Amino acid sequence: MAYRTAISVMVVVGTMIGAVEPTVLKANELISKLNLTEKSTLVTGKLSLTTGGCIGNVLPIPRVGFKGLCLQDGPNGVNLADLISVFPSGVTTGATWDKELIYQRAKAIGAEFRGKGINIGLGPAAGPLGRHALGGRNWEGFSVNPYLAGVAMQNSIRGQQENGVQACAKHVVGNEQETQRSNTFLPNGTRIEGISSNIDDRTLHELYLWPFADAAKAGVSSMMCSYNRLNQTYACENSHLLNDIIKKELGFQGYVISDWYATHSGAKSINSGLDLNMPGGYSVETVYSEPDTSYWGNNITTMIREGQITEERLDDMIRRILTPYYFLQQDTPQFPIVDPSLAYAFAAWSNALSYLPSPHPASRDVRGNHAKLIRKIAAEGTVLLKNVDNTLPLNKPLGIGVFGNDAADPSDSLVYTSSFEIGTLDIGAGAASARHSYLVSPIEAIKKRTQSDGIRLQYILHNTVLASGTFSGLYPIPEICLVFLKSYAGENTDRSGYELDWNSTLVIENVARICNNTVVVTHSPGVNIMPWASNPNVKAIIAAHYPGQESGNSIVDILWGDVNPSGKLPYSIPAKSTDYDIPIVNLTQDQVTSPEAWQDDFTEGQLVDYRHFDAYNITPLYEFGFGLSYTTFSLAQTSRVSRIVKRITPSPDATKAIQPGGNPDLWDPVLQVTTSVTNSGNVAGATVPQLYVSFPPRSVPPGTPVKVLRGFEKVRLGAGHSQKVTFQVLRRDLSYWNTTSQTWVIPQGNFVFRVGFSSRDIQSQVEYNVLQL
């Protein structure tokens, strides 16, 4: 059976125990009972306040006992729902470099989706990967690095699906900017196509698809195709991407779901590998005015009658959709019904609450004790970038000043839909955002702590006042000045600049002018430039990312030293914006000379983020993988490479059957690299030894990065303690994609294995010929 392999993988990564064959038989049995109209219903979504409260719905078919499917946005919490938790965002979680915490976060998110009766939680995200540092949705994913993102995808999928909730790996692939991500219309009615991400075959495999191979390996239930065009063809009707690569090469046995309104055709998209059309209608403009219009829906019967698609293909689509539904036991009475309040929360967000009947149903509280986990992840994802003279942790200063609009309680709303001036930013906006039931702001948590410790607290939270240099209300000058600044990001728009928002540089300069112990804390979706970083009065810098609802508590844990910072950057911070810049494509109307005018050529290939800095000898301000601690660590000056497999062939065995993730040989450990790490400081802490691999330069094509991340482990050590660290290296980790032979190849010659604390802080290296016995 075609699904035997996929479900075997699901058994490995999930907690559900069940035989493979009964699950497949259940799907086939239901398919055999469906008529064509019902089959069309099962692959065409529905979005309406009267048909279900979810952002996407597959309608039930009571005649055959099918309960329907509820799809809801993530991946940082249950989007729009009430009485849910707002978790640390993907970028914050990636900054923990902690596989167990990544898994625990996903498991908790899965529990909340399940509690709301949601079948499919739309996450985790590995696209956008982060090619554009100003991409509006970069914060949803874990890292611009494909290896780190891939590890996070595997652990997230495992955690979410262990709670019986289908995961959806998104967005496949190349949706690296929000600007013109899909088609638009000119005032004269001319349709302008979405941007085409033009990516060469090797870059596609080694960079952008890498974490989606991890997702397939993890047994993910579904993958979401992206809005953009890929090499001139929309991703959701790109047969080479969906059929040839995702389903055949990667062995993905789940279903491909469209991003919302990313379906642009009927038979073409179906034959190209799209399995589920969401939310079903043509566009956001017609979903309510013409709710029954769709490229699919009722048209599917006509497509089959006219021979445009086959019923066999339609059955394959349904089988792919039903298999995880049955395997995760979502058909059973034990799986909760959809929380009726979802429709009301969705309507409230849409300013349509008055259209629904009263009384409003009580919301189902699914938060459990997740606040504790959220606080821990947020603290562990906080990166200490600078700490001169051991300014931190704070040691009961006589007076503290808090400055900046990011320290305050949000003044506009606890659901973010656009940038706002006053209030802390703990999550971005859009589909990956979430509705707060509460939010601990920095000023709230700092007030509580200073009152407990008997420390005088003063504050000025309006950036306009701070930028004007007005400090007349401040006396005496605080011993420590904490400046909280933010950078907004959200779906549908890209960021316009690298500096923090709301006149941030002038704010910091003015505070530092009067306070010689200034500490800057940023809440940001990722890359910012910091032109004030070298200011001698800026003694410490903390990148706290988007920490979720426990924002204030988690930063107080770091500032006061209750938690020793251990976060590491999952991206690089440049000294200046031109060091990093791959500009967002943004055409003026005069430049749009044809419907296909929007083109983005990925000519840099794999050289993004630290790979770009390495290739062009650019020194970053703070490099990928960097992060300080309140203690110190050292790595052994030598590391050792040893074989796990005696004889390693250049290519995987092509006769082996493809399994989820691709050729199974790719996932075999072939080498291990061993080192040891020591906490050489005075307090307990954690660090992340990292393994980077350099390929033999004469045996690989041009454009190969100087070094690539191929291993990391988070290690917790008491003061003076040491621990052995072993990195298992897979065949995949030592291979490049050969575009001629269309396979993964280990090159001839000496590899260099480098172990360090960041991409630039390498402590040991060893050369090793992988293919030579």
Short mmCIF file of N, CA and C in Angstrom, two decimals, residues 290-378:
data_model
loop_
_atom_site.label_atom_id
_atom_site.label_comp_id
_atom_site.label_asym_id
_atom_site.label_seq_id
_atom_site.Cartn_x
_atom_site.Cartn_y
_atom_site.Cartn_z
N GLU A 290 -20.16 35.47 -3.02
CA GLU A 290 -20.46 34.33 -3.90
C GLU A 290 -19.87 33.07 -3.26
N PRO A 291 -20.44 32.61 -2.15
CA PRO A 291 -19.82 31.55 -1.36
C PRO A 291 -19.69 30.20 -2.06
N ASP A 292 -20.44 29.96 -3.10
CA ASP A 292 -20.39 28.65 -3.76
C ASP A 292 -19.53 28.65 -5.01
N THR A 293 -18.88 29.77 -5.31
CA THR A 293 -18.02 29.82 -6.49
C THR A 293 -16.62 29.33 -6.14
N SER A 294 -16.05 28.52 -7.02
CA SER A 294 -14.74 27.94 -6.75
C SER A 294 -14.17 27.41 -8.06
N TYR A 295 -12.85 27.39 -8.14
CA TYR A 295 -12.22 26.69 -9.25
C TYR A 295 -12.52 25.19 -9.17
N TRP A 296 -12.76 24.69 -7.95
CA TRP A 296 -13.01 23.27 -7.74
C TRP A 296 -14.50 23.06 -7.46
N GLY A 297 -14.83 22.58 -6.28
CA GLY A 297 -16.23 22.41 -5.91
C GLY A 297 -17.04 21.68 -6.95
N ASN A 298 -18.14 22.29 -7.34
CA ASN A 298 -19.05 21.65 -8.30
C ASN A 298 -18.42 21.43 -9.67
N ASN A 299 -17.34 22.17 -9.96
CA ASN A 299 -16.68 22.01 -11.26
C ASN A 299 -15.96 20.67 -11.40
N ILE A 300 -15.68 20.01 -10.28
CA ILE A 300 -14.92 18.77 -10.34
C ILE A 300 -15.69 17.69 -11.10
N THR A 301 -16.99 17.64 -10.91
CA THR A 301 -17.80 16.66 -11.63
C THR A 301 -17.65 16.86 -13.14
N THR A 302 -17.68 18.11 -13.57
CA THR A 302 -17.51 18.42 -14.98
C THR A 302 -16.11 18.04 -15.46
N MET A 303 -15.09 18.33 -14.64
CA MET A 303 -13.72 17.98 -15.00
C MET A 303 -13.57 16.48 -15.25
N ILE A 304 -14.21 15.68 -14.41
CA ILE A 304 -14.11 14.22 -14.57
C ILE A 304 -14.88 13.79 -15.81
N ARG A 305 -16.06 14.33 -15.98
CA ARG A 305 -16.88 13.94 -17.14
C ARG A 305 -16.18 14.28 -18.45
N GLU A 306 -15.45 15.41 -18.45
CA GLU A 306 -14.78 15.83 -19.68
C GLU A 306 -13.37 15.28 -19.80
N GLY A 307 -12.93 14.48 -18.83
CA GLY A 307 -11.62 13.84 -18.91
C GLY A 307 -10.46 14.75 -18.54
N GLN A 308 -10.74 15.90 -17.90
CA GLN A 308 -9.66 16.81 -17.51
C GLN A 308 -8.88 16.27 -16.31
N ILE A 309 -9.58 15.58 -15.43
CA ILE A 309 -8.94 14.88 -14.31
C ILE A 309 -9.58 13.50 -14.22
N THR A 310 -8.94 12.59 -13.52
CA THR A 310 -9.50 11.25 -13.35
C THR A 310 -10.07 11.10 -11.94
N GLU A 311 -11.03 10.21 -11.81
CA GLU A 311 -11.57 9.94 -10.48
C GLU A 311 -10.51 9.26 -9.61
N GLU A 312 -9.61 8.54 -10.24
CA GLU A 312 -8.51 7.93 -9.49
C GLU A 312 -7.67 9.00 -8.78
N ARG A 313 -7.38 10.09 -9.51
CA ARG A 313 -6.63 11.19 -8.89
C ARG A 313 -7.45 11.83 -7.77
N LEU A 314 -8.74 12.00 -7.96
CA LEU A 314 -9.59 12.56 -6.91
C LEU A 314 -9.58 11.66 -5.69
N ASP A 315 -9.65 10.36 -5.88
CA ASP A 315 -9.60 9.42 -4.75
C ASP A 315 -8.26 9.49 -4.02
N ASP A 316 -7.19 9.69 -4.80
CA ASP A 316 -5.86 9.85 -4.19
C ASP A 316 -5.82 11.08 -3.30
N MET A 317 -6.41 12.17 -3.73
CA MET A 317 -6.46 13.39 -2.95
C MET A 317 -7.19 13.15 -1.63
N ILE A 318 -8.33 12.47 -1.72
CA ILE A 318 -9.13 12.22 -0.52
C ILE A 318 -8.41 11.26 0.42
N ARG A 319 -7.76 10.24 -0.16
CA ARG A 319 -7.03 9.28 0.67
C ARG A 319 -5.91 9.97 1.45
N ARG A 320 -5.24 10.88 0.78
CA ARG A 320 -4.17 11.62 1.47
C ARG A 320 -4.74 12.46 2.61
N ILE A 321 -5.92 13.03 2.42
CA ILE A 321 -6.55 13.84 3.46
C ILE A 321 -7.06 12.99 4.61
N LEU A 322 -7.64 11.83 4.29
CA LEU A 322 -8.26 11.00 5.32
C LEU A 322 -7.26 10.20 6.14
N THR A 323 -6.12 9.86 5.56
CA THR A 323 -5.18 8.99 6.27
C THR A 323 -4.75 9.57 7.61
N PRO A 324 -4.26 10.80 7.71
CA PRO A 324 -3.92 11.33 9.03
C PRO A 324 -5.13 11.56 9.93
N TYR A 325 -6.26 11.85 9.33
CA TYR A 325 -7.50 12.02 10.11
C TYR A 325 -7.82 10.74 10.88
N TYR A 326 -7.71 9.61 10.20
CA TYR A 326 -7.97 8.34 10.88
C TYR A 326 -6.80 7.92 11.76
N PHE A 327 -5.59 8.10 11.27
CA PHE A 327 -4.44 7.65 12.05
C PHE A 327 -4.34 8.36 13.39
N LEU A 328 -4.62 9.65 13.40
CA LEU A 328 -4.56 10.42 14.64
C LEU A 328 -5.86 10.34 15.43
N GLN A 329 -6.75 9.45 14.98
CA GLN A 329 -7.98 9.11 15.69
C GLN A 329 -8.89 10.32 15.89
N GLN A 330 -8.91 11.17 14.87
CA GLN A 330 -9.77 12.34 14.94
C GLN A 330 -11.21 12.00 14.61
N ASP A 331 -11.45 10.79 14.17
CA ASP A 331 -12.82 10.35 13.88
C ASP A 331 -13.52 9.81 15.12
N THR A 332 -12.80 9.67 16.22
CA THR A 332 -13.35 9.01 17.41
C THR A 332 -14.07 10.01 18.31
N PRO A 333 -14.94 9.52 19.20
CA PRO A 333 -15.62 10.42 20.15
C PRO A 333 -14.65 11.12 21.10
N GLN A 334 -13.46 10.57 21.26
CA GLN A 334 -12.49 11.16 22.17
C GLN A 334 -11.92 12.49 21.66
N PHE A 335 -12.01 12.71 20.34
CA PHE A 335 -11.51 13.97 19.81
C PHE A 335 -12.58 15.03 20.02
N PRO A 336 -12.23 16.16 20.66
CA PRO A 336 -13.25 17.16 21.02
C PRO A 336 -13.95 17.75 19.82
N ILE A 337 -15.20 18.16 20.02
CA ILE A 337 -15.90 18.91 18.99
C ILE A 337 -15.32 20.32 18.94
N VAL A 338 -15.57 21.02 17.85
CA VAL A 338 -15.05 22.37 17.68
C VAL A 338 -15.68 23.30 18.72
N ASP A 339 -14.85 24.09 19.39
CA ASP A 339 -15.32 25.07 20.36
C ASP A 339 -16.24 26.07 19.65
N PRO A 340 -17.51 26.17 20.04
CA PRO A 340 -18.43 27.08 19.35
C PRO A 340 -17.98 28.53 19.40
N SER A 341 -17.16 28.89 20.38
CA SER A 341 -16.75 30.29 20.50
C SER A 341 -15.77 30.69 19.40
N LEU A 342 -15.20 29.73 18.68
CA LEU A 342 -14.27 30.08 17.61
C LEU A 342 -14.93 30.99 16.57
N ALA A 343 -16.18 30.68 16.22
CA ALA A 343 -16.89 31.49 15.24
C ALA A 343 -17.08 32.91 15.74
N TYR A 344 -17.33 33.06 17.01
CA TYR A 344 -17.58 34.38 17.59
C TYR A 344 -16.28 35.18 17.68
N ALA A 345 -15.20 34.52 18.05
CA ALA A 345 -13.91 35.21 18.11
C ALA A 345 -13.48 35.65 16.71
N PHE A 346 -13.72 34.80 15.73
CA PHE A 346 -13.40 35.13 14.34
C PHE A 346 -14.26 36.31 13.88
N ALA A 347 -15.55 36.27 14.22
CA ALA A 347 -16.45 37.35 13.84
C ALA A 347 -16.05 38.67 14.50
N ALA A 348 -15.63 38.61 15.75
CA ALA A 348 -15.20 39.82 16.45
C ALA A 348 -14.00 40.44 15.74
N TRP A 349 -13.04 39.61 15.35
CA TRP A 349 -11.86 40.10 14.64
C TRP A 349 -12.26 40.72 13.29
N SER A 350 -13.32 40.19 12.69
CA SER A 350 -13.78 40.67 11.39
C SER A 350 -14.79 41.81 11.52
N ASN A 351 -15.02 42.30 12.76
CA ASN A 351 -16.02 43.34 13.01
C ASN A 351 -17.40 42.90 12.53
N ALA A 352 -17.70 41.61 12.74
CA ALA A 352 -18.97 41.06 12.28
C ALA A 352 -19.70 40.34 13.41
N LEU A 353 -19.36 40.66 14.65
CA LEU A 353 -19.95 39.93 15.78
C LEU A 353 -21.46 40.10 15.84
N SER A 354 -21.95 41.24 15.39
CA SER A 354 -23.39 41.51 15.46
C SER A 354 -24.21 40.59 14.55
N TYR A 355 -23.54 39.93 13.61
CA TYR A 355 -24.25 39.05 12.68
C TYR A 355 -24.54 37.67 13.29
N LEU A 356 -23.93 37.38 14.43
CA LEU A 356 -24.12 36.08 15.06
C LEU A 356 -25.13 36.18 16.20
N PRO A 357 -25.86 35.12 16.42
CA PRO A 357 -26.92 35.17 17.44
C PRO A 357 -26.38 35.21 18.86
N SER A 358 -27.15 35.79 19.73
CA SER A 358 -26.85 35.78 21.16
C SER A 358 -27.66 34.65 21.80
N PRO A 359 -27.24 34.17 22.98
CA PRO A 359 -26.07 34.61 23.73
C PRO A 359 -24.78 34.03 23.14
N HIS A 360 -23.69 34.74 23.39
CA HIS A 360 -22.41 34.25 22.92
C HIS A 360 -21.96 33.07 23.78
N PRO A 361 -21.51 32.00 23.16
CA PRO A 361 -21.09 30.82 23.95
C PRO A 361 -19.83 31.11 24.75
N ALA A 362 -19.72 30.47 25.88
CA ALA A 362 -18.51 30.60 26.70
C ALA A 362 -17.33 29.98 25.97
N SER A 363 -16.17 30.61 26.09
CA SER A 363 -14.97 30.09 25.44
C SER A 363 -14.39 28.94 26.24
N ARG A 364 -13.90 27.96 25.54
CA ARG A 364 -13.26 26.81 26.17
C ARG A 364 -11.82 27.18 26.53
N ASP A 365 -11.48 27.12 27.80
CA ASP A 365 -10.15 27.51 28.27
C ASP A 365 -9.19 26.34 28.09
N VAL A 366 -8.19 26.53 27.22
CA VAL A 366 -7.26 25.43 26.90
C VAL A 366 -5.83 25.76 27.34
N ARG A 367 -5.65 26.80 28.14
CA ARG A 367 -4.31 27.29 28.46
C ARG A 367 -3.53 26.37 29.39
N GLY A 368 -4.22 25.63 30.24
CA GLY A 368 -3.52 24.75 31.17
C GLY A 368 -2.47 25.50 31.97
N ASN A 369 -1.33 24.86 32.17
CA ASN A 369 -0.22 25.50 32.91
C ASN A 369 0.89 25.93 31.96
N HIS A 370 0.52 26.30 30.75
CA HIS A 370 1.52 26.59 29.72
C HIS A 370 2.28 27.88 29.96
N ALA A 371 1.79 28.74 30.84
CA ALA A 371 2.49 30.01 31.11
C ALA A 371 3.90 29.76 31.62
N LYS A 372 4.09 28.75 32.40
CA LYS A 372 5.42 28.43 32.94
C LYS A 372 6.38 28.06 31.82
N LEU A 373 5.91 27.23 30.89
CA LEU A 373 6.74 26.84 29.75
C LEU A 373 7.04 28.04 28.85
N ILE A 374 6.03 28.87 28.63
CA ILE A 374 6.21 30.07 27.80
C ILE A 374 7.28 30.97 28.40
N ARG A 375 7.23 31.17 29.69
CA ARG A 375 8.23 32.02 30.37
C ARG A 375 9.63 31.44 30.23
N LYS A 376 9.73 30.13 30.34
CA LYS A 376 11.03 29.48 30.22
C LYS A 376 11.59 29.60 28.81
N ILE A 377 10.77 29.32 27.80
CA ILE A 377 11.24 29.41 26.41
C ILE A 377 11.64 30.84 26.08
N ALA A 378 10.83 31.80 26.52
CA ALA A 378 11.12 33.20 26.23
C ALA A 378 12.47 33.61 26.81
#
